[in-house]
Amino acid sequence: MSEVDDVKERIRARVDLAQLVGETVALKPAGRGQLKGLCPFHAERTPSFHVHVDRGFFYCFGCGAKGDVFEFVMRTQGLEFVDALKLLGERVGIEVRGVAPGQGRRRDLLEVNQAALAWFRARLDDGPARAYLRERGLTDATIETWELGYAPDGWDGLLKHLLTQGVRDDDLLEAGLLSENERGRRYDRFRDRVMFPIRDGLGRLVGFAGRVLGDAVPKYLNTPETPLFKKGELLYGLDKARAAVRETGEVVVVEGYMDVLALHQTGFGNAVAALGANLTKEQAELLARLDVQRVQLAFDADEAGQRAVLAGLEQSVGRRFLVQAVRVPRGKDPADAVLGGDADREAFAAALRTGTSEVAFRFQRVLAQHDASTPRGQRALLLELLPALQARDVVDPVAAELRRLVADHLALDPARLDQWLASQRPQRLDETSVRGLRRREEDLTPLRALELEVVGLVLLEPAHLRERVRRALAALPVEAAESELVAFAELCERCGWRDAEIVAAVQARDGADRVLERLLSQATDAEDARLDVDLRLDQLLSRVREHHVEAGRRGRQARLMQRLEALAAKVHDADTPREELEAAYAELAEVQGALAAREGERRLRSAGTLRRLEGKRRGRA
């Protein structure tokens, strides 16, 4: 065995494959000796990437990617084998000898960036940089943790220094640390700027951002696109936010580097910054692999900025996460908000809990473009929203919420709306078809239809009428809303429990056809000895109770949301007295806690549905 092969096997034996892969992919148990997660090599919604811990290899059933620890590092970090060998050797404390150095250009550029960072950090006290950072509210601990530095106001300070360290100017240019004019002169790209090192999700130093201290423009200057630095694929701070993001399933996305530093300094450890105006699909892939469920966008303090954020959001991003736009209170950016004192920090925390739903925003934006009071406007609205209304997965909460908004606002029948969406050619929608989707006055809700069926059932055997009406009332939850069963019990009392009078009175009420239909059909079943009345009554009452409980839950949810909006308005009002503000914060926490509990119930129900469907699918396989 050659020396290289021997080193390779020693490194392989020491590297924990699960830990290594887990730094990139959120892994969950998938059977004895196996873990699974979302594949880092292709976009997917259902995990198909498996790590076989005992056997030391990975395999993706979706794209076919496979290999060992070395292959994983080579593919995720774009390294040649020699550089992957060295990197893993450093990880486990094994020196790699006997191989040709510098075979991977990406590895070379990482080392160039690291050399530049050391120089920037050493210059931090040479000018006004540290004083500026302290003035902005950052502590020395934050400055050190995030490795902030300073690029002096000169044309070639970095260039001269690194040339003496044996770094070629061609490498500095390729790394984006130098600029070149039309005459071929090369000079430092960053001058008189506070320097923010930018690392990828794995912690590799891939570039820089510089914040000007004078009046030069632009205010912020990034490393240009290089083999390492791909702006649309990076999230500033993700290397440090990774643990908090995984733990909470939530991420706060802000616009500025200072915002990220301030949020982390004050306890918001799941904050990152997009390096552009909005989230890209590539950035969303990074978050999805960390099992992110909720994305909170805090880009601008005003309503116009909020709308701009959501308007520019890539729609596929909105379908992958529960997205909210957060309005930073009192007209501040996130950094100023959390560094302005306890009250401002609490106001920002409250703002995170009261963001604008991306689903509601998209619906309102389309609604504003069409006259929803006319069939023509409704047709245009439905066709524009059609792609988002159609579920993309077995359980699609975004599509479900949008369908609810459309049905409620346009007074459409939810069942007919679902039938239209499931039709083979939903694009062929004319104004007559739109009218056919509307909720009719005579249509019965599922709850009312069930209750009328119960009425017909208890009328079937007059001798048991009192006892079965009592059972029906006892089945209703205490908080039940208006009920046909309560009205029927009151009618029975008025009629003195006389069967003929009760039936006559029922016939005069709205919904009598449904009662009589059930009464006649069930009477036929009873005569044929096929109907167990008490068993059927128990089944119906169980379903009635479920509907009432769900209706009560929706009512409480609506009331909580109304109170949440009122409290959010008070918190955002700069004229709210301090005492009222503190009381609003306390109540806001209670309301948010109740909403979080209901959201947890909803997710558990969705997860349960998915498990049942998966169980049925496996049973058929």
Coordinates of C-alpha atoms in Angstrom, one line a residue:
M1 CA 0.0 0.0 0.0
S2 CA 1.4 3.4 -1.0
E3 CA 1.9 6.2 1.6
V4 CA -1.0 8.1 0.1
D5 CA -3.3 5.1 0.3
D6 CA -2.3 4.5 3.9
V7 CA -3.0 8.1 4.9
K8 CA -6.3 7.9 3.0
E9 CA -7.5 4.9 5.0
R10 CA -6.3 6.4 8.3
I11 CA -8.3 9.5 7.6
R12 CA -11.3 7.6 6.5
A13 CA -11.3 5.6 9.7
R14 CA -11.2 8.8 11.8
V15 CA -13.7 10.9 10.0
D16 CA -17.3 10.7 11.3
L17 CA -19.3 10.6 8.1
A18 CA -22.6 11.4 9.8
Q19 CA -21.1 14.5 11.5
L20 CA -19.4 15.6 8.3
V21 CA -22.5 15.3 6.2
G22 CA -24.6 16.7 9.1
E23 CA -22.8 20.0 8.8
T24 CA -24.4 20.5 5.4
V25 CA -27.6 18.4 5.5
A26 CA -30.1 18.1 8.4
L27 CA -30.2 14.3 8.9
K28 CA -32.8 12.2 10.6
P29 CA -32.8 8.5 11.5
A30 CA -33.9 6.2 8.7
G31 CA -33.4 2.7 10.1
R32 CA -30.6 0.8 11.6
G33 CA -27.3 2.5 10.7
Q34 CA -28.9 4.9 8.3
L35 CA -29.7 8.6 8.2
K36 CA -31.6 10.6 5.6
G37 CA -32.1 14.2 4.6
L38 CA -32.7 16.5 1.6
C39 CA -30.0 15.9 -1.1
P40 CA -27.4 18.7 -1.3
F41 CA -26.8 17.9 -5.0
H42 CA -30.3 18.5 -6.4
A43 CA -33.5 20.2 -5.5
E44 CA -36.1 18.0 -3.8
R45 CA -39.0 18.3 -1.3
T46 CA -39.0 14.8 0.0
P47 CA -35.7 13.4 1.5
S48 CA -34.1 10.8 -0.7
F49 CA -30.5 11.3 0.4
H50 CA -29.3 8.4 2.7
V51 CA -26.1 8.1 4.7
H52 CA -25.1 4.6 5.5
V53 CA -23.1 5.3 8.7
D54 CA -21.7 1.8 9.3
R55 CA -20.7 1.2 5.7
G56 CA -19.2 4.7 5.3
F57 CA -21.0 5.9 2.1
F58 CA -23.9 8.1 1.0
Y59 CA -26.4 7.5 -1.8
C60 CA -29.2 9.6 -3.2
F61 CA -32.2 7.7 -4.7
G62 CA -33.3 10.9 -6.5
C63 CA -30.2 11.9 -8.5
G64 CA -27.9 8.9 -8.0
A65 CA -25.1 10.8 -6.2
K66 CA -23.0 8.4 -4.2
G67 CA -19.6 8.1 -2.6
D68 CA -17.5 8.2 0.6
V69 CA -16.2 11.0 2.8
F70 CA -13.7 12.2 0.2
E71 CA -16.3 12.2 -2.6
F72 CA -18.7 14.2 -0.4
V73 CA -16.1 16.9 0.3
M74 CA -15.0 17.0 -3.3
R75 CA -18.6 17.5 -4.5
T76 CA -19.8 20.0 -1.9
Q77 CA -16.6 22.1 -1.8
G78 CA -15.5 21.8 -5.4
L79 CA -12.1 20.4 -4.5
E80 CA -9.7 18.0 -6.2
F81 CA -9.0 14.8 -4.4
V82 CA -5.6 15.9 -3.1
D83 CA -7.1 19.0 -1.5
A84 CA -10.1 17.0 -0.1
L85 CA -7.5 14.6 1.4
K86 CA -5.6 17.5 3.0
L87 CA -8.7 19.2 4.3
L88 CA -10.0 16.0 6.0
G89 CA -6.5 15.3 7.3
E90 CA -6.5 18.7 9.0
R91 CA -9.9 17.9 10.4
V92 CA -8.7 14.7 12.2
G93 CA -5.1 15.7 12.9
I94 CA -3.3 13.6 10.3
E95 CA -0.6 15.3 8.2
V96 CA -0.8 14.5 4.5
R97 CA 2.6 14.1 2.8
G98 CA 3.8 12.8 -0.5
V99 CA 1.3 14.5 -2.7
A100 CA 1.7 17.4 -5.1
P101 CA 0.5 20.7 -3.5
G102 CA -1.8 23.3 -5.0
Q103 CA -3.7 21.0 -7.4
G104 CA -7.0 22.8 -6.6
R105 CA -7.5 26.4 -7.6
R106 CA -10.4 26.9 -5.2
R107 CA -8.1 25.8 -2.4
D108 CA -5.5 28.3 -3.5
L109 CA -8.1 31.1 -3.5
L110 CA -9.4 30.2 0.0
E111 CA -5.8 30.6 1.3
V112 CA -5.5 34.0 -0.5
N113 CA -8.6 35.2 1.1
Q114 CA -7.4 34.0 4.5
A115 CA -4.1 35.9 4.0
A116 CA -6.1 39.1 3.1
L117 CA -8.3 38.7 6.2
A118 CA -5.3 38.5 8.5
W119 CA -4.0 41.8 7.0
F120 CA -7.4 43.5 7.3
R121 CA -7.8 42.4 10.9
A122 CA -4.3 43.7 11.8
R123 CA -5.3 47.1 10.4
L124 CA -8.5 47.5 12.4
D125 CA -7.0 50.0 14.9
D126 CA -5.0 51.9 12.2
G127 CA -8.0 54.2 11.4
P128 CA -11.5 55.1 12.5
A129 CA -13.0 51.6 11.9
R130 CA -13.1 50.3 15.5
A131 CA -14.5 53.6 16.7
Y132 CA -17.2 53.5 14.0
L133 CA -18.2 50.0 14.9
R134 CA -18.4 50.8 18.6
E135 CA -20.5 53.9 17.8
R136 CA -22.9 51.7 16.0
G137 CA -23.3 49.7 19.2
L138 CA -21.1 46.6 18.5
T139 CA -19.1 45.2 21.3
D140 CA -15.4 44.2 21.0
A141 CA -16.5 40.6 21.5
T142 CA -18.7 40.8 18.5
I143 CA -16.0 42.5 16.4
E144 CA -13.6 39.7 17.3
T145 CA -16.1 36.9 16.8
W146 CA -17.1 38.1 13.4
E147 CA -13.4 38.9 12.4
L148 CA -14.1 42.4 11.3
G149 CA -11.2 44.4 9.9
Y150 CA -10.2 47.5 8.0
A151 CA -8.9 48.3 4.5
P152 CA -6.8 51.5 4.8
D153 CA -7.2 54.4 2.5
G154 CA -4.4 53.5 0.0
W155 CA -4.1 52.2 -3.5
D156 CA -1.8 49.2 -2.9
G157 CA -1.4 48.4 0.8
L158 CA -2.8 44.9 0.5
L159 CA -1.1 44.3 -2.8
K160 CA 2.3 45.2 -1.6
H161 CA 1.9 43.2 1.6
L162 CA 0.8 40.0 0.0
L163 CA 3.4 40.2 -2.7
T164 CA 6.0 40.0 0.0
Q165 CA 4.2 36.9 1.3
G166 CA 4.6 35.1 -2.0
V167 CA 1.1 35.6 -3.3
R168 CA 0.8 36.4 -7.0
D169 CA -1.1 39.5 -8.1
D170 CA -2.9 37.2 -10.6
D171 CA -4.3 35.2 -7.7
L172 CA -5.4 38.4 -5.9
L173 CA -7.2 39.6 -9.0
E174 CA -8.9 36.2 -9.4
A175 CA -10.0 36.3 -5.8
G176 CA -11.6 39.7 -6.3
L177 CA -9.2 41.5 -4.0
L178 CA -7.7 43.7 -6.8
S179 CA -9.2 45.8 -9.6
E180 CA -7.6 46.5 -12.9
N181 CA -8.1 49.7 -15.0
E182 CA -8.0 49.9 -18.8
R183 CA -4.3 50.6 -18.8
G184 CA -3.6 47.3 -17.0
R185 CA -2.8 48.9 -13.6
R186 CA -3.8 46.8 -10.7
Y187 CA -4.8 48.3 -7.3
D188 CA -6.6 47.3 -4.1
R189 CA -10.4 46.9 -4.6
F190 CA -11.2 47.8 -1.0
R191 CA -10.0 51.2 0.4
D192 CA -11.0 53.0 3.5
R193 CA -13.7 50.5 4.3
V194 CA -14.7 48.4 7.3
M195 CA -14.3 44.8 6.1
F196 CA -16.8 42.1 6.7
P197 CA -15.5 38.6 5.8
I198 CA -18.1 36.5 4.1
R199 CA -18.2 32.8 4.7
D200 CA -20.3 30.1 3.0
G201 CA -22.5 27.8 5.0
L202 CA -19.5 25.5 5.7
G203 CA -17.5 28.3 7.1
R204 CA -15.1 28.8 4.2
L205 CA -13.9 32.3 3.6
V206 CA -15.1 33.0 0.1
G207 CA -15.2 36.8 -0.1
F208 CA -15.6 40.2 1.6
A209 CA -17.9 43.2 1.9
G210 CA -16.5 46.6 2.6
R211 CA -18.5 49.5 4.2
V212 CA -17.2 52.9 3.3
L213 CA -16.3 55.3 6.1
G214 CA -16.2 58.4 4.0
D215 CA -18.4 59.8 1.3
A216 CA -17.4 57.4 -1.5
V217 CA -19.9 55.3 -3.3
P218 CA -21.1 52.7 -3.3
K219 CA -21.7 52.6 0.5
Y220 CA -21.2 48.8 0.4
L221 CA -18.8 47.0 -2.0
N222 CA -18.7 43.2 -2.3
T223 CA -16.2 40.9 -3.8
P224 CA -17.1 40.4 -7.5
E225 CA -18.2 37.1 -8.8
T226 CA -15.3 34.7 -8.6
P227 CA -14.9 30.9 -8.7
L228 CA -15.6 31.0 -4.9
F229 CA -18.0 34.0 -4.5
K230 CA -21.5 33.5 -6.0
K231 CA -23.6 36.2 -4.5
G232 CA -26.9 34.4 -5.2
E233 CA -25.8 31.2 -3.5
L234 CA -24.6 32.8 -0.2
L235 CA -26.3 33.9 3.0
Y236 CA -24.1 36.1 5.3
G237 CA -23.9 34.7 8.8
L238 CA -25.3 31.2 7.9
D239 CA -22.2 29.5 9.2
K240 CA -22.9 31.0 12.7
A241 CA -26.7 30.8 12.5
R242 CA -26.8 27.2 11.4
A243 CA -27.3 25.7 14.9
A244 CA -30.1 28.2 15.9
V245 CA -31.8 27.8 12.5
R246 CA -31.9 24.0 12.9
E247 CA -33.1 24.2 16.5
T248 CA -35.9 26.6 15.8
G249 CA -36.8 25.7 12.2
E250 CA -37.0 29.5 11.6
V251 CA -34.7 32.1 10.0
V252 CA -34.7 35.9 10.0
V253 CA -33.5 37.3 6.7
V254 CA -32.3 40.9 6.8
E255 CA -30.7 43.2 4.3
G256 CA -27.5 44.4 5.9
Y257 CA -24.3 43.0 7.5
M258 CA -24.7 45.3 10.5
D259 CA -28.2 44.0 11.0
V260 CA -26.9 40.4 11.3
L261 CA -24.2 41.4 13.7
A262 CA -26.6 43.4 15.9
L263 CA -29.2 40.7 16.0
H264 CA -26.7 38.0 16.9
Q265 CA -25.2 40.2 19.6
T266 CA -28.7 40.7 21.2
G267 CA -29.8 37.1 21.1
F268 CA -31.4 36.7 17.7
G269 CA -29.0 33.9 16.7
N270 CA -31.0 32.7 13.6
A271 CA -30.4 35.9 11.6
V272 CA -28.7 35.9 8.2
A273 CA -28.5 38.4 5.3
A274 CA -29.3 37.9 1.7
L275 CA -26.5 39.5 -0.4
G276 CA -29.1 40.8 -2.9
A277 CA -32.5 42.4 -2.9
N278 CA -34.3 39.1 -2.2
L279 CA -34.0 35.4 -1.6
T280 CA -32.9 33.2 -4.6
K281 CA -33.8 29.6 -5.2
E282 CA -30.2 28.6 -4.4
Q283 CA -30.4 30.4 -1.1
A284 CA -33.7 28.7 -0.4
E285 CA -32.1 25.3 -1.1
L286 CA -29.5 26.1 1.7
L287 CA -32.3 26.8 4.1
A288 CA -34.4 23.8 3.1
R289 CA -31.5 21.4 3.8
L290 CA -31.5 22.8 7.4
D291 CA -35.2 21.9 7.8
V292 CA -36.4 25.6 7.9
Q293 CA -40.1 25.9 8.1
R294 CA -40.6 29.7 8.6
V295 CA -38.8 32.5 6.8
Q296 CA -39.2 36.0 8.3
L297 CA -38.1 38.8 5.9
A298 CA -37.1 42.0 7.7
F299 CA -35.8 44.2 4.9
D300 CA -37.4 47.6 5.3
A301 CA -39.3 49.5 8.0
D302 CA -42.2 50.8 6.0
E303 CA -45.2 49.2 4.4
A304 CA -43.9 50.0 0.9
G305 CA -40.7 48.2 1.6
Q306 CA -42.6 45.2 2.9
R307 CA -44.7 45.0 -0.2
A308 CA -41.6 45.3 -2.4
V309 CA -40.0 42.4 -0.6
L310 CA -43.0 40.1 -1.1
A311 CA -43.6 41.3 -4.6
G312 CA -40.1 40.4 -5.6
L313 CA -40.1 37.0 -3.8
E314 CA -39.4 34.1 -6.1
Q315 CA -42.7 32.2 -6.0
S316 CA -41.1 28.8 -5.6
V317 CA -39.5 30.1 -2.4
G318 CA -43.0 31.1 -1.1
R319 CA -44.2 27.5 -1.8
R320 CA -41.4 25.9 0.3
F321 CA -41.7 27.9 3.5
L322 CA -44.2 29.8 5.6
V323 CA -43.0 33.3 4.6
Q324 CA -43.7 36.5 6.5
A325 CA -42.6 40.1 5.9
V326 CA -41.7 41.8 9.1
R327 CA -42.3 45.5 9.6
V328 CA -39.5 46.8 11.8
P329 CA -41.2 49.2 14.3
R330 CA -40.7 52.9 14.7
G331 CA -39.1 53.4 11.3
K332 CA -35.8 51.8 12.1
D333 CA -33.6 49.1 10.5
P334 CA -33.1 45.9 12.5
A335 CA -29.7 46.9 13.9
D336 CA -30.9 50.2 15.3
A337 CA -34.1 48.5 16.6
V338 CA -32.4 45.9 18.7
L339 CA -29.5 48.1 19.8
G340 CA -31.8 50.9 20.9
G341 CA -32.6 49.5 24.3
D342 CA -34.8 46.9 25.9
A343 CA -38.1 48.5 24.7
D344 CA -36.9 48.7 21.1
R345 CA -35.6 45.1 21.3
E346 CA -39.0 43.9 22.6
A347 CA -40.7 45.8 19.8
F348 CA -38.6 44.0 17.2
A349 CA -39.3 40.7 18.9
A350 CA -43.0 41.5 18.7
A351 CA -42.7 42.5 15.1
L352 CA -41.3 39.0 14.3
R353 CA -44.5 37.6 15.8
T354 CA -46.8 39.8 13.7
G355 CA -45.5 39.7 10.2
T356 CA -47.5 39.9 7.0
S357 CA -48.4 36.5 5.5
E358 CA -46.9 36.0 2.0
V359 CA -50.1 34.1 1.0
A360 CA -52.4 36.9 2.1
F361 CA -50.1 39.5 0.4
R362 CA -50.2 37.6 -2.9
F363 CA -54.0 37.3 -2.8
Q364 CA -54.5 41.0 -2.0
R365 CA -52.1 42.1 -4.7
V366 CA -54.0 40.1 -7.4
L367 CA -57.4 41.2 -5.9
A368 CA -56.4 44.9 -6.3
Q369 CA -55.9 44.3 -10.0
H370 CA -59.4 43.0 -10.8
D371 CA -63.0 43.9 -10.1
A372 CA -64.0 40.9 -7.9
S373 CA -67.7 42.0 -7.9
T374 CA -68.2 40.9 -11.5
P375 CA -68.0 37.5 -13.1
R376 CA -65.4 38.8 -15.6
G377 CA -63.2 40.1 -12.7
Q378 CA -63.6 36.9 -10.8
R379 CA -62.6 34.8 -13.8
A380 CA -59.5 36.9 -14.4
L381 CA -58.6 36.6 -10.7
L382 CA -59.1 32.8 -10.6
L383 CA -57.0 32.3 -13.7
E384 CA -54.2 34.4 -12.5
L385 CA -54.1 32.6 -9.2
L386 CA -54.6 29.2 -10.7
P387 CA -51.0 27.9 -10.5
A388 CA -50.8 28.8 -6.8
L389 CA -54.3 27.4 -6.0
Q390 CA -53.3 23.9 -7.3
A391 CA -51.7 21.8 -4.6
R392 CA -48.2 20.7 -5.4
D393 CA -48.0 18.1 -2.7
V394 CA -50.3 15.8 -0.8
V395 CA -50.5 18.4 2.0
D396 CA -49.9 22.0 0.6
P397 CA -50.7 24.6 3.3
V398 CA -50.0 27.5 1.0
A399 CA -52.5 26.3 -1.6
A400 CA -55.0 25.4 1.1
E401 CA -54.8 28.9 2.7
L402 CA -55.1 30.6 -0.7
R403 CA -58.2 28.5 -1.6
R404 CA -59.8 29.5 1.7
L405 CA -59.1 33.2 1.0
V406 CA -60.5 33.0 -2.5
A407 CA -63.6 31.0 -1.5
D408 CA -64.4 33.4 1.4
H409 CA -63.8 36.6 -0.5
L410 CA -65.6 35.6 -3.7
A411 CA -68.4 33.7 -1.9
L412 CA -67.5 30.5 -3.8
D413 CA -68.5 27.0 -2.7
P414 CA -65.3 25.3 -1.5
A415 CA -66.3 21.9 -2.9
R416 CA -67.1 23.4 -6.4
L417 CA -63.8 25.3 -6.3
D418 CA -61.9 22.1 -5.6
Q419 CA -63.8 20.3 -8.4
W420 CA -62.8 23.0 -10.8
L421 CA -59.1 22.9 -9.8
A422 CA -59.1 19.1 -10.2
S423 CA -60.7 19.2 -13.6
Q424 CA -58.5 18.3 -16.6
R425 CA -58.7 21.7 -18.2
P426 CA -59.3 24.4 -15.5
Q427 CA -57.9 27.0 -17.8
R428 CA -61.2 26.8 -19.8
L429 CA -63.1 29.0 -17.4
D430 CA -65.9 31.3 -18.7
E431 CA -68.1 33.7 -16.9
T432 CA -71.0 31.2 -16.8
S433 CA -68.7 28.6 -15.1
V434 CA -67.7 31.3 -12.6
R435 CA -71.3 31.7 -11.6
G436 CA -71.5 28.0 -11.1
L437 CA -68.7 28.1 -8.6
R438 CA -70.6 30.5 -6.3
R439 CA -72.0 29.5 -3.0
R440 CA -75.8 29.3 -3.3
E441 CA -78.2 30.5 -0.6
E442 CA -79.9 27.1 -0.4
D443 CA -76.6 25.3 -0.1
L444 CA -76.2 23.6 3.3
T445 CA -72.9 23.7 5.2
P446 CA -71.5 20.2 6.1
L447 CA -72.4 20.9 9.7
R448 CA -76.0 21.9 9.1
A449 CA -76.5 18.9 6.7
L450 CA -75.2 16.5 9.5
E451 CA -77.5 18.1 12.1
L452 CA -80.5 17.9 9.9
E453 CA -79.7 14.2 9.3
V454 CA -79.7 13.7 13.1
V455 CA -83.1 15.4 13.3
G456 CA -84.5 13.0 10.7
L457 CA -82.9 10.1 12.6
V458 CA -84.4 11.0 16.0
L459 CA -87.8 11.5 14.5
L460 CA -87.7 7.9 13.2
E461 CA -88.9 6.3 16.4
P462 CA -91.2 8.7 18.4
A463 CA -91.0 6.5 21.5
H464 CA -87.3 7.3 21.9
L465 CA -87.6 11.0 20.9
R466 CA -86.9 12.6 24.3
E467 CA -84.0 10.4 25.2
R468 CA -82.3 10.8 21.8
V469 CA -82.8 14.6 21.7
R470 CA -81.2 14.6 25.2
R471 CA -78.2 12.6 23.8
A472 CA -77.9 14.9 20.9
L473 CA -77.7 18.0 23.1
A474 CA -75.3 16.3 25.5
A475 CA -73.0 15.6 22.5
L476 CA -72.6 19.3 21.7
P477 CA -69.5 21.0 23.1
V478 CA -70.1 23.8 25.7
E479 CA -68.8 26.5 23.2
A480 CA -70.9 25.2 20.3
A481 CA -72.1 27.9 18.0
E482 CA -75.7 28.2 16.7
S483 CA -77.1 24.7 16.2
E484 CA -80.0 23.0 14.4
L485 CA -80.1 20.5 17.2
V486 CA -80.7 23.2 19.9
A487 CA -83.4 24.8 17.7
F488 CA -85.0 21.4 17.2
A489 CA -85.0 20.7 20.9
E490 CA -86.8 24.0 21.6
L491 CA -89.3 23.2 18.8
C492 CA -90.0 19.8 20.5
E493 CA -90.7 21.6 23.8
R494 CA -93.1 24.1 22.2
C495 CA -95.0 21.2 20.6
G496 CA -95.2 19.3 23.8
W497 CA -93.2 16.4 22.3
R498 CA -96.1 15.4 20.1
D499 CA -94.8 13.6 17.1
A500 CA -97.3 14.8 14.5
E501 CA -97.0 18.5 15.5
I502 CA -93.2 18.3 15.5
V503 CA -93.1 16.9 12.0
A504 CA -95.5 19.5 10.8
A505 CA -93.5 22.3 12.3
V506 CA -90.3 20.9 10.9
Q507 CA -91.8 20.9 7.4
A508 CA -92.4 24.6 7.7
R509 CA -88.7 25.3 8.3
D510 CA -85.8 25.9 6.0
G511 CA -84.1 22.6 5.3
A512 CA -87.2 20.5 5.7
D513 CA -86.5 18.7 2.4
R514 CA -83.3 17.3 3.9
V515 CA -85.0 16.2 7.1
L516 CA -87.9 14.5 5.2
E517 CA -85.5 12.9 2.8
R518 CA -83.4 11.4 5.6
L519 CA -86.5 10.4 7.5
L520 CA -88.0 8.5 4.6
S521 CA -84.7 6.8 3.5
Q522 CA -83.9 5.8 7.1
A523 CA -87.4 4.5 7.7
T524 CA -87.0 2.2 4.7
D525 CA -83.6 1.0 6.1
A526 CA -85.2 0.3 9.5
E527 CA -88.0 -1.7 8.0
D528 CA -85.5 -3.9 6.2
A529 CA -83.7 -4.3 9.6
R530 CA -80.5 -2.9 8.2
L531 CA -80.3 0.3 10.4
D532 CA -79.1 0.3 14.0
V533 CA -80.6 3.7 15.0
D534 CA -78.5 4.2 18.1
L535 CA -75.3 3.2 16.4
R536 CA -76.0 5.5 13.5
L537 CA -76.9 8.3 15.9
D538 CA -73.6 7.9 17.8
Q539 CA -71.7 8.1 14.5
L540 CA -73.5 11.2 13.4
L541 CA -73.2 13.0 16.7
S542 CA -69.4 12.2 16.8
R543 CA -69.1 14.0 13.4
V544 CA -71.3 16.9 14.5
R545 CA -69.1 17.4 17.6
E546 CA -66.0 17.4 15.4
H547 CA -67.5 20.1 13.2
H548 CA -68.5 22.3 16.2
V549 CA -65.1 22.0 17.8
E550 CA -63.4 22.9 14.5
A551 CA -65.8 25.9 14.1
G552 CA -65.0 27.0 17.6
R553 CA -61.3 26.7 16.9
R554 CA -61.7 28.8 13.8
G555 CA -63.7 31.4 15.7
R556 CA -61.1 31.6 18.4
Q557 CA -58.3 31.8 15.8
A558 CA -60.1 34.7 14.1
R559 CA -60.6 36.5 17.4
L560 CA -56.9 36.0 18.3
M561 CA -55.8 37.4 15.0
Q562 CA -58.0 40.5 15.4
R563 CA -56.5 41.1 18.8
L564 CA -53.0 40.5 17.4
E565 CA -53.6 43.2 14.8
A566 CA -54.8 45.6 17.4
L567 CA -51.8 45.0 19.6
A568 CA -49.4 45.2 16.7
A569 CA -50.8 48.6 15.8
K570 CA -50.3 49.8 19.4
V571 CA -46.8 48.5 19.5
H572 CA -45.9 50.3 16.2
D573 CA -47.5 53.6 17.3
A574 CA -44.7 55.9 18.4
D575 CA -47.1 57.8 20.6
T576 CA -48.1 54.8 22.7
P577 CA -47.2 55.6 26.4
R578 CA -44.5 53.4 27.9
E579 CA -47.0 51.9 30.5
E580 CA -49.4 50.9 27.7
L581 CA -46.5 49.6 25.6
E582 CA -45.3 47.3 28.3
A583 CA -48.9 46.0 28.9
A584 CA -49.3 45.5 25.1
Y585 CA -46.0 43.5 25.0
A586 CA -47.3 41.2 27.8
E587 CA -50.6 40.6 26.2
L588 CA -48.9 40.1 22.8
A589 CA -46.8 37.3 24.3
E590 CA -50.0 35.6 25.5
V591 CA -51.8 35.9 22.2
Q592 CA -48.8 34.8 20.3
G593 CA -48.4 31.8 22.6
A594 CA -52.0 30.8 21.9
L595 CA -51.5 31.2 18.2
A596 CA -48.3 29.2 18.3
A597 CA -50.1 26.4 20.1
R598 CA -52.8 26.3 17.4
E599 CA -50.1 26.4 14.7
G600 CA -48.5 23.4 16.4
E601 CA -51.8 21.6 16.4
R602 CA -52.2 22.3 12.7
R603 CA -48.8 21.0 11.9
L604 CA -49.3 17.8 13.9
R605 CA -52.6 17.2 12.0
S606 CA -50.8 17.7 8.7
A607 CA -47.9 15.4 9.8
G608 CA -50.5 12.8 10.9
T609 CA -52.2 13.0 7.6
L610 CA -48.9 12.5 5.8
R611 CA -48.1 9.5 8.0
R612 CA -51.4 7.9 7.3
L613 CA -51.1 8.4 3.6
E614 CA -47.6 7.0 3.6
G615 CA -48.8 4.0 5.6
K616 CA -51.5 3.4 3.0
R617 CA -49.0 3.8 0.2
R618 CA -46.7 1.2 1.8
G619 CA -49.6 -1.1 2.4
R620 CA -50.4 -1.1 -1.3
A621 CA -46.8 -1.6 -2.4

